[in-house]
């Protein structure tokens, strides 16, 4: 074959939207294409795939090519993706997928279904070994959507569609964001690529190496209300799943340059969605040995199933786990989020934190009924006074349930020291396939 024909094919590939997406995603000049000339029918395969670096970190990525047959799934596309996943598993590097496809080449019949199944099997095999991120920038319906949401995180642009229903029912960004399918919103395709680049440095390459450290930054300051912003390195707090579960916040951030996962409950009862969101996030962090720092302010659970999932996620996780009681830790919430019995390595508290087996009013009625012998309108104040005197963090510390009590301005140094102390943590586990909770 003449060099002119090869160069013409290269030019055709380089002019497609998928190729441009990947060159925007990877560091300049680092993109190395995989199976560039593979054919699907009479044309090029409907996906561009390869490897490169993002912020200097090795990454594999593919982009469905809506310029070629609408990016339709095909057996040729499946073969390219299988090779990419196999290489990612061999070399231990994350996989990013950029989704934009009208569907599948239905004429291929069972060959198409078989190819899709093989890709899903490899993606499942890679789960927990290398991190996976889906970036939905166009249509992603049917089986395609099943592949996309199996990733650890999904980034989605405003005009994209994501749904198992091939008609596009409940496929919009707002629906998927509010149902926990999407972790990060993006305005458009360019913003989605930018968000994907921001996420990469927070991810370990695989489950055998830690996330890359960065130069430590001072926190953004003590003026804000959010305690997390006062403690983590400035400009490093990456919000995830903001639209799903209002009573818990999950973040990736850096503390003294080290990547940590942050879970913060926001007071009151933890609803089912919030518990499930936190459980999923803790399991992700544990899979890649990212330390989890939990800021607990919770009076219990609204949902038994969610409580069970979250308690199991914390208890089973062997990564570093540090809990800080910043408000109330009541009953089952203390056990799940902040108790050494649930496997926390270190438990700290703010001076005004409260630890109680039941809510403070019930505790006052049970433990000191004379305290509550006041008019109904004064009972809450009486219960709060009782809690401050008898259910304080200091009382819990005296009984060995809290390792240290710190003011907010002291807490960052305490957390950094705890991370250093626990850096060599090793936990032998009983041989089993996996839990069933």
Short mmCIF file of C-alpha atoms in Angstrom, two decimals:
data_model
loop_
_atom_site.label_atom_id
_atom_site.label_comp_id
_atom_site.label_asym_id
_atom_site.label_seq_id
_atom_site.Cartn_x
_atom_site.Cartn_y
_atom_site.Cartn_z
CA UNK A 1 0.00 0.00 0.00
CA UNK A 2 1.30 3.47 -0.88
CA UNK A 3 2.32 5.91 1.81
CA UNK A 4 -0.14 8.38 0.30
CA UNK A 5 -3.07 6.09 1.08
CA UNK A 6 -1.86 5.55 4.65
CA UNK A 7 -1.47 9.29 5.17
CA UNK A 8 -4.94 9.89 3.74
CA UNK A 9 -6.38 7.42 6.25
CA UNK A 10 -4.51 9.14 9.06
CA UNK A 11 -5.90 12.51 7.99
CA UNK A 12 -9.42 11.09 7.88
CA UNK A 13 -9.06 9.72 11.41
CA UNK A 14 -7.50 12.92 12.77
CA UNK A 15 -10.40 14.98 11.43
CA UNK A 16 -13.06 13.11 13.42
CA UNK A 17 -14.68 14.42 16.60
CA UNK A 18 -13.54 11.39 18.62
CA UNK A 19 -9.88 11.89 17.74
CA UNK A 20 -10.14 15.58 18.62
CA UNK A 21 -11.77 14.72 21.95
CA UNK A 22 -8.91 12.42 22.90
CA UNK A 23 -6.21 14.89 21.86
CA UNK A 24 -7.94 17.50 24.06
CA UNK A 25 -8.05 15.01 26.94
CA UNK A 26 -4.46 13.78 26.79
CA UNK A 27 -1.39 15.91 27.41
CA UNK A 28 -0.19 17.51 24.20
CA UNK A 29 1.73 15.08 21.99
CA UNK A 30 1.21 12.07 24.30
CA UNK A 31 -1.70 10.32 22.54
CA UNK A 32 -0.72 6.95 21.07
CA UNK A 33 -3.58 5.48 19.05
CA UNK A 34 -4.49 1.80 19.22
CA UNK A 35 -5.79 -0.18 16.20
CA UNK A 36 -6.10 3.02 14.21
CA UNK A 37 -7.00 1.44 10.88
CA UNK A 38 -9.45 -1.25 12.03
CA UNK A 39 -12.49 -1.41 9.74
CA UNK A 40 -16.16 -1.86 10.53
CA UNK A 41 -18.07 -2.82 7.42
CA UNK A 42 -16.88 -0.56 4.62
CA UNK A 43 -15.61 2.21 6.89
CA UNK A 44 -13.44 2.82 9.91
CA UNK A 45 -14.43 1.42 13.29
CA UNK A 46 -16.81 3.69 15.21
CA UNK A 47 -14.45 4.28 18.13
CA UNK A 48 -11.02 5.84 18.57
CA UNK A 49 -8.89 4.35 21.34
CA UNK A 50 -5.41 4.58 22.76
CA UNK A 51 -3.18 5.66 25.61
CA UNK A 52 -1.37 8.76 26.71
CA UNK A 53 -0.77 10.88 29.78
CA UNK A 54 -2.92 13.36 31.68
CA UNK A 55 -0.99 15.67 34.00
CA UNK A 56 1.86 13.23 33.45
CA UNK A 57 -0.13 10.18 34.59
CA UNK A 58 -0.60 7.21 32.21
CA UNK A 59 -4.22 6.73 31.14
CA UNK A 60 -6.12 4.64 28.59
CA UNK A 61 -9.11 6.19 26.88
CA UNK A 62 -11.61 5.62 24.09
CA UNK A 63 -14.09 7.92 22.40
CA UNK A 64 -17.07 6.75 20.39
CA UNK A 65 -17.00 8.45 17.04
CA UNK A 66 -20.37 10.00 16.19
CA UNK A 67 -18.89 11.09 12.82
CA UNK A 68 -18.67 7.45 11.70
CA UNK A 69 -22.01 5.65 11.51
CA UNK A 70 -23.18 7.71 14.48
CA UNK A 71 -20.70 5.92 16.75
CA UNK A 72 -22.88 2.79 16.55
CA UNK A 73 -21.77 -0.20 18.62
CA UNK A 74 -20.36 -2.99 16.49
CA UNK A 75 -18.26 -6.09 16.80
CA UNK A 76 -15.26 -4.10 15.49
CA UNK A 77 -15.77 -1.47 18.19
CA UNK A 78 -16.06 -4.20 20.83
CA UNK A 79 -12.77 -5.77 19.71
CA UNK A 80 -10.96 -2.45 20.04
CA UNK A 81 -12.40 -1.88 23.50
CA UNK A 82 -11.50 -5.42 24.60
CA UNK A 83 -7.89 -4.83 23.58
CA UNK A 84 -7.83 -1.49 25.41
CA UNK A 85 -9.21 -2.99 28.64
CA UNK A 86 -6.79 -5.93 28.41
CA UNK A 87 -3.84 -3.54 28.13
CA UNK A 88 -5.14 -1.43 31.01
CA UNK A 89 -5.33 -4.53 33.21
CA UNK A 90 -1.84 -5.65 32.19
CA UNK A 91 -0.23 -2.27 32.81
CA UNK A 92 -2.40 -1.00 35.66
CA UNK A 93 -3.72 2.32 34.35
CA UNK A 94 -7.16 4.00 34.55
CA UNK A 95 -9.69 3.78 31.71
CA UNK A 96 -11.72 6.80 30.58
CA UNK A 97 -14.55 6.30 28.11
CA UNK A 98 -16.14 9.14 26.11
CA UNK A 99 -19.63 8.07 25.05
CA UNK A 100 -21.53 9.37 22.02
CA UNK A 101 -23.42 6.77 20.00
CA UNK A 102 -26.79 6.39 18.29
CA UNK A 103 -27.03 2.75 19.35
CA UNK A 104 -25.83 -0.50 17.81
CA UNK A 105 -25.36 -2.05 14.38
CA UNK A 106 -28.45 -4.23 14.68
CA UNK A 107 -27.65 -6.08 11.46
CA UNK A 108 -24.79 -7.77 13.30
CA UNK A 109 -27.33 -9.51 15.56
CA UNK A 110 -25.86 -11.89 18.12
CA UNK A 111 -22.30 -10.90 17.15
CA UNK A 112 -23.10 -7.43 18.45
CA UNK A 113 -24.59 -8.79 21.68
CA UNK A 114 -21.66 -11.11 22.22
CA UNK A 115 -19.16 -8.31 21.71
CA UNK A 116 -20.99 -6.03 24.15
CA UNK A 117 -21.05 -8.82 26.72
CA UNK A 118 -17.30 -9.36 26.39
CA UNK A 119 -16.63 -5.65 26.96
CA UNK A 120 -18.88 -5.60 30.03
CA UNK A 121 -17.12 -8.68 31.38
CA UNK A 122 -13.70 -7.06 31.03
CA UNK A 123 -14.93 -3.80 32.55
CA UNK A 124 -16.28 -5.77 35.50
CA UNK A 125 -12.98 -7.62 35.83
CA UNK A 126 -11.15 -4.29 35.84
CA UNK A 127 -13.45 -2.80 38.51
CA UNK A 128 -11.48 -2.30 41.71
CA UNK A 129 -8.22 -3.03 39.88
CA UNK A 130 -8.00 0.13 37.76
CA UNK A 131 -10.29 3.11 38.18
CA UNK A 132 -12.85 3.71 35.43
CA UNK A 133 -14.58 6.94 34.46
CA UNK A 134 -17.32 7.44 31.87
CA UNK A 135 -17.74 10.81 30.17
CA UNK A 136 -21.13 11.07 28.45
CA UNK A 137 -20.98 13.81 25.83
CA UNK A 138 -23.70 12.59 23.41
CA UNK A 139 -26.35 9.88 23.21
CA UNK A 140 -25.70 6.90 25.46
CA UNK A 141 -28.72 4.61 25.44
CA UNK A 142 -29.50 0.92 25.94
CA UNK A 143 -26.55 -1.42 26.43
CA UNK A 144 -24.21 1.52 25.94
CA UNK A 145 -25.65 3.11 29.09
CA UNK A 146 -25.12 -0.12 31.02
CA UNK A 147 -21.42 0.05 30.18
CA UNK A 148 -21.18 3.72 31.07
CA UNK A 149 -22.77 3.54 34.52
CA UNK A 150 -20.66 0.54 35.53
CA UNK A 151 -17.71 2.93 35.89
CA UNK A 152 -16.62 4.36 39.22
CA UNK A 153 -17.70 7.87 38.22
CA UNK A 154 -19.80 9.34 35.42
CA UNK A 155 -19.32 12.86 34.05
CA UNK A 156 -22.19 14.09 31.85
CA UNK A 157 -22.73 17.18 29.72
CA UNK A 158 -26.01 19.10 29.67
CA UNK A 159 -27.23 18.07 26.20
CA UNK A 160 -26.20 14.41 26.48
CA UNK A 161 -28.58 11.49 27.05
CA UNK A 162 -28.07 8.51 29.36
CA UNK A 163 -30.70 5.80 29.75
CA UNK A 164 -31.28 2.06 29.45
CA UNK A 165 -34.44 2.97 27.51
CA UNK A 166 -33.48 3.28 23.84
CA UNK A 167 -36.29 5.82 23.33
CA UNK A 168 -34.49 8.25 25.63
CA UNK A 169 -36.97 8.13 28.53
CA UNK A 170 -35.52 9.70 31.69
CA UNK A 171 -32.25 10.28 29.85
CA UNK A 172 -31.52 13.91 30.73
CA UNK A 173 -28.73 15.23 32.92
CA UNK A 174 -31.00 16.48 35.71
CA UNK A 175 -32.72 13.09 36.05
CA UNK A 176 -29.45 11.16 36.13
CA UNK A 177 -27.82 13.65 38.51
CA UNK A 178 -30.72 13.47 40.96
CA UNK A 179 -30.76 9.65 40.83
CA UNK A 180 -27.06 9.21 41.59
CA UNK A 181 -26.00 7.99 38.14
CA UNK A 182 -23.86 11.06 37.47
CA UNK A 183 -21.10 12.23 39.79
CA UNK A 184 -20.07 15.44 38.00
CA UNK A 185 -22.07 17.83 35.83
CA UNK A 186 -20.55 19.53 32.80
CA UNK A 187 -21.87 22.40 30.69
CA UNK A 188 -20.84 20.94 27.32
CA UNK A 189 -18.38 18.51 25.73
CA UNK A 190 -15.38 20.78 26.22
CA UNK A 191 -16.22 21.24 29.89
CA UNK A 192 -16.71 17.47 30.28
CA UNK A 193 -13.20 16.87 28.92
CA UNK A 194 -11.84 19.53 31.30
CA UNK A 195 -13.63 17.94 34.27
CA UNK A 196 -12.18 14.54 33.31
CA UNK A 197 -8.67 16.01 33.29
CA UNK A 198 -9.26 17.52 36.75
CA UNK A 199 -10.33 14.12 38.11
CA UNK A 200 -7.31 12.14 36.87
CA UNK A 201 -4.71 13.30 39.46
CA UNK A 202 -7.00 12.18 42.31
CA UNK A 203 -7.09 8.59 41.06
CA UNK A 204 -4.47 5.94 41.84
CA UNK A 205 -3.24 4.21 38.69
CA UNK A 206 -4.38 0.89 40.12
CA UNK A 207 -5.15 -0.91 43.38
CA UNK A 208 -1.49 -1.63 44.15
CA UNK A 209 -0.15 1.94 44.18
CA UNK A 210 -1.25 5.06 46.06
CA UNK A 211 -2.54 8.17 44.34
CA UNK A 212 0.22 10.57 43.36
CA UNK A 213 1.05 13.16 46.01
CA UNK A 214 1.22 16.86 45.27
CA UNK A 215 2.71 19.89 46.94
CA UNK A 216 0.75 20.76 50.07
CA UNK A 217 -1.35 23.93 50.08
CA UNK A 218 -2.71 25.86 53.01
CA UNK A 219 -6.51 25.57 53.48
CA UNK A 220 -8.77 28.19 51.96
CA UNK A 221 -9.25 29.69 55.43
CA UNK A 222 -11.32 29.49 58.59
CA UNK A 223 -13.95 32.01 57.49
CA UNK A 224 -16.31 29.57 55.76
CA UNK A 225 -18.96 27.42 57.39
CA UNK A 226 -17.84 24.08 55.92
CA UNK A 227 -15.31 22.43 58.19
CA UNK A 228 -13.88 20.40 55.30
CA UNK A 229 -12.83 23.56 53.43
CA UNK A 230 -11.10 24.79 56.57
CA UNK A 231 -8.94 21.67 56.79
CA UNK A 232 -8.08 20.26 53.36
CA UNK A 233 -5.54 21.81 51.01
CA UNK A 234 -6.85 24.90 49.30
CA UNK A 235 -8.36 24.41 45.85
CA UNK A 236 -8.35 20.61 46.03
CA UNK A 237 -11.90 19.76 47.10
CA UNK A 238 -13.60 17.85 44.28
CA UNK A 239 -17.37 17.55 44.85
CA UNK A 240 -19.07 14.31 43.78
CA UNK A 241 -22.73 13.18 43.52
CA UNK A 242 -24.03 16.58 44.64
CA UNK A 243 -27.52 15.95 43.28
CA UNK A 244 -28.17 12.68 45.14
CA UNK A 245 -28.65 12.37 48.91
CA UNK A 246 -28.84 15.71 50.74
CA UNK A 247 -27.69 14.60 54.19
CA UNK A 248 -24.21 13.44 53.23
CA UNK A 249 -21.44 15.06 51.18
CA UNK A 250 -18.66 13.06 49.55
CA UNK A 251 -15.47 14.58 48.20
CA UNK A 252 -12.04 13.74 46.93
CA UNK A 253 -9.51 16.19 48.29
CA UNK A 254 -5.88 16.53 49.36
CA UNK A 255 -4.62 16.83 52.90
CA UNK A 256 -0.99 17.91 53.11
CA UNK A 257 -0.66 16.84 49.47
CA UNK A 258 -2.12 13.35 49.97
CA UNK A 259 -5.38 12.31 48.28
CA UNK A 260 -8.14 11.49 50.78
CA UNK A 261 -11.80 10.62 50.53
CA UNK A 262 -14.06 12.81 52.66
CA UNK A 263 -17.52 11.91 53.94
CA UNK A 264 -19.44 14.60 55.84
CA UNK A 265 -22.89 14.09 57.29
CA UNK A 266 -24.85 17.30 57.77
CA UNK A 267 -26.94 16.72 60.89
CA UNK A 268 -30.29 15.17 61.63
CA UNK A 269 -31.25 11.73 60.33
CA UNK A 270 -29.36 10.18 57.41
CA UNK A 271 -31.76 9.30 54.59
CA UNK A 272 -31.50 6.19 52.43
CA UNK A 273 -30.03 7.93 49.36
CA UNK A 274 -27.36 9.64 51.45
CA UNK A 275 -26.41 6.39 53.17
CA UNK A 276 -26.16 4.54 49.84
CA UNK A 277 -24.08 7.35 48.31
CA UNK A 278 -21.66 7.33 51.22
CA UNK A 279 -21.44 3.52 51.14
CA UNK A 280 -20.59 3.49 47.43
CA UNK A 281 -17.93 6.16 47.94
CA UNK A 282 -16.34 4.37 50.91
CA UNK A 283 -16.17 1.14 48.90
CA UNK A 284 -14.47 2.99 46.02
CA UNK A 285 -11.90 4.53 48.37
CA UNK A 286 -11.27 1.18 50.02
CA UNK A 287 -10.74 -0.57 46.67
CA UNK A 288 -7.90 1.82 45.88
CA UNK A 289 -6.60 2.30 49.46
CA UNK A 290 -7.56 5.98 49.57
CA UNK A 291 -7.79 7.08 53.24
CA UNK A 292 -11.33 7.96 54.34
CA UNK A 293 -11.88 10.88 56.71
CA UNK A 294 -15.44 11.04 58.07
CA UNK A 295 -16.90 14.17 59.64
CA UNK A 296 -19.84 12.86 61.63
CA UNK A 297 -22.88 14.88 62.66
CA UNK A 298 -25.79 12.47 62.58
CA UNK A 299 -28.64 11.44 64.88
CA UNK A 300 -29.43 8.12 63.21
CA UNK A 301 -30.82 6.57 60.03
CA UNK A 302 -34.18 6.94 58.32
CA UNK A 303 -33.71 3.75 56.29
CA UNK A 304 -32.72 0.33 57.64
CA UNK A 305 -31.40 -0.91 54.30
CA UNK A 306 -29.25 2.17 53.78
CA UNK A 307 -27.97 1.92 57.34
CA UNK A 308 -27.00 -1.71 56.76
CA UNK A 309 -25.12 -0.91 53.56
CA UNK A 310 -23.23 1.99 55.06
CA UNK A 311 -22.34 0.16 58.26
CA UNK A 312 -21.07 -2.80 56.25
CA UNK A 313 -19.04 -0.55 53.91
CA UNK A 314 -17.20 1.04 56.84
CA UNK A 315 -16.77 -2.19 58.79
CA UNK A 316 -15.42 -4.09 55.79
CA UNK A 317 -13.09 -1.35 54.52
CA UNK A 318 -9.43 -1.92 55.35
CA UNK A 319 -8.12 1.41 54.12
CA UNK A 320 -7.13 4.10 56.64
CA UNK A 321 -10.27 5.38 58.40
CA UNK A 322 -10.28 8.48 60.57
CA UNK A 323 -13.51 9.80 62.09
CA UNK A 324 -14.12 13.26 63.51
CA UNK A 325 -17.29 13.90 65.50
CA UNK A 326 -18.20 17.50 64.67
CA UNK A 327 -21.75 17.56 66.07
CA UNK A 328 -23.91 14.75 67.38
CA UNK A 329 -23.12 11.05 67.00
CA UNK A 330 -26.19 9.25 68.25
CA UNK A 331 -26.77 5.50 68.58
CA UNK A 332 -26.45 3.63 65.29
CA UNK A 333 -24.88 6.68 63.62
CA UNK A 334 -22.01 6.63 66.13
CA UNK A 335 -21.55 2.89 65.61
CA UNK A 336 -21.52 3.15 61.81
CA UNK A 337 -19.58 6.37 61.29
CA UNK A 338 -17.38 7.00 64.29
CA UNK A 339 -17.09 3.92 66.44
CA UNK A 340 -13.93 1.90 66.88
CA UNK A 341 -16.25 -1.09 67.00
CA UNK A 342 -17.08 -0.41 63.35
CA UNK A 343 -13.38 -0.40 62.52
CA UNK A 344 -12.37 3.27 62.69
CA UNK A 345 -8.62 3.51 63.24
CA UNK A 346 -8.70 6.85 65.04
CA UNK A 347 -11.64 8.87 66.41
CA UNK A 348 -11.36 12.58 67.13
CA UNK A 349 -13.98 15.13 68.18
CA UNK A 350 -14.57 18.85 68.48
CA UNK A 351 -14.94 20.10 72.08
CA UNK A 352 -18.72 20.61 71.82
CA UNK A 353 -19.45 17.21 70.19
CA UNK A 354 -22.09 14.92 71.69
CA UNK A 355 -22.02 11.11 71.87
CA UNK A 356 -25.13 9.30 73.06
CA UNK A 357 -26.78 5.86 72.72
CA UNK A 358 -30.15 7.56 72.05
CA UNK A 359 -31.26 11.08 71.12
CA UNK A 360 -30.43 13.67 73.75
CA UNK A 361 -34.01 14.27 74.92
CA UNK A 362 -34.65 10.55 75.42
CA UNK A 363 -31.30 10.20 77.18
CA UNK A 364 -32.18 13.03 79.56
CA UNK A 365 -35.60 11.52 80.32
CA UNK A 366 -34.05 8.10 80.99
CA UNK A 367 -30.86 9.09 82.79
CA UNK A 368 -32.02 12.19 84.63
CA UNK A 369 -35.83 12.49 84.63
CA UNK A 370 -35.74 15.36 87.14
CA UNK A 371 -33.85 17.41 84.56
CA UNK A 372 -36.79 17.21 82.21
CA UNK A 373 -39.36 18.18 84.85
CA UNK A 374 -39.82 21.55 83.16
CA UNK A 375 -42.48 23.02 80.83
CA UNK A 376 -42.58 21.43 77.37
CA UNK A 377 -41.24 24.59 75.72
CA UNK A 378 -38.10 24.36 77.87
CA UNK A 379 -37.43 20.65 77.44
CA UNK A 380 -35.15 20.96 74.41
CA UNK A 381 -32.93 23.48 76.17
CA UNK A 382 -32.87 21.27 79.25
CA UNK A 383 -31.92 18.25 77.15
CA UNK A 384 -29.14 20.18 75.42
CA UNK A 385 -27.76 21.31 78.78
CA UNK A 386 -27.86 17.72 80.05
CA UNK A 387 -26.07 16.50 76.91
CA UNK A 388 -23.35 19.10 77.29
CA UNK A 389 -22.71 18.02 80.86
CA UNK A 390 -23.15 14.25 80.59
CA UNK A 391 -22.88 13.19 76.92
CA UNK A 392 -19.89 15.26 75.88
CA UNK A 393 -16.92 14.20 73.80
CA UNK A 394 -14.81 14.52 76.95
CA UNK A 395 -16.97 11.94 78.74
CA UNK A 396 -16.63 9.57 75.78
CA UNK A 397 -12.86 10.15 75.72
CA UNK A 398 -12.63 9.31 79.41
CA UNK A 399 -14.23 5.96 78.62
CA UNK A 400 -11.77 5.28 75.79
CA UNK A 401 -14.13 5.88 72.85
CA UNK A 402 -12.47 9.05 71.51
CA UNK A 403 -8.73 9.34 70.93
CA UNK A 404 -8.42 13.11 70.95
CA UNK A 405 -10.41 16.33 71.29
CA UNK A 406 -9.25 19.30 69.22
CA UNK A 407 -10.36 22.80 68.40
CA UNK A 408 -10.94 23.44 64.69
CA UNK A 409 -7.62 25.27 64.31
CA UNK A 410 -5.77 22.25 65.76
CA UNK A 411 -7.56 19.61 63.76
CA UNK A 412 -5.62 19.80 60.48
CA UNK A 413 -2.30 19.06 62.18
CA UNK A 414 -3.92 16.20 64.10
CA UNK A 415 -5.29 14.66 60.90
CA UNK A 416 -1.96 14.97 59.09
CA UNK A 417 -0.21 13.28 62.01
CA UNK A 418 -2.80 10.50 62.04
CA UNK A 419 -2.31 9.87 58.31
CA UNK A 420 1.45 9.64 58.85
CA UNK A 421 0.99 7.27 61.79
CA UNK A 422 -1.36 4.99 59.83
CA UNK A 423 0.58 5.06 56.54
CA UNK A 424 1.86 1.52 57.04
CA UNK A 425 -1.53 0.04 57.94
CA UNK A 426 -1.89 -3.65 57.00
CA UNK A 427 -5.00 -5.69 57.74
CA UNK A 428 -5.16 -9.46 57.14
CA UNK A 429 -8.64 -10.59 56.13
CA UNK A 430 -10.49 -13.88 56.12
CA UNK A 431 -10.43 -15.61 52.73
CA UNK A 432 -13.75 -15.11 50.93
CA UNK A 433 -15.02 -14.03 47.52
CA UNK A 434 -16.90 -10.94 48.72
CA UNK A 435 -19.51 -9.88 51.24
CA UNK A 436 -23.20 -10.19 50.45
CA UNK A 437 -24.46 -6.99 52.13
#
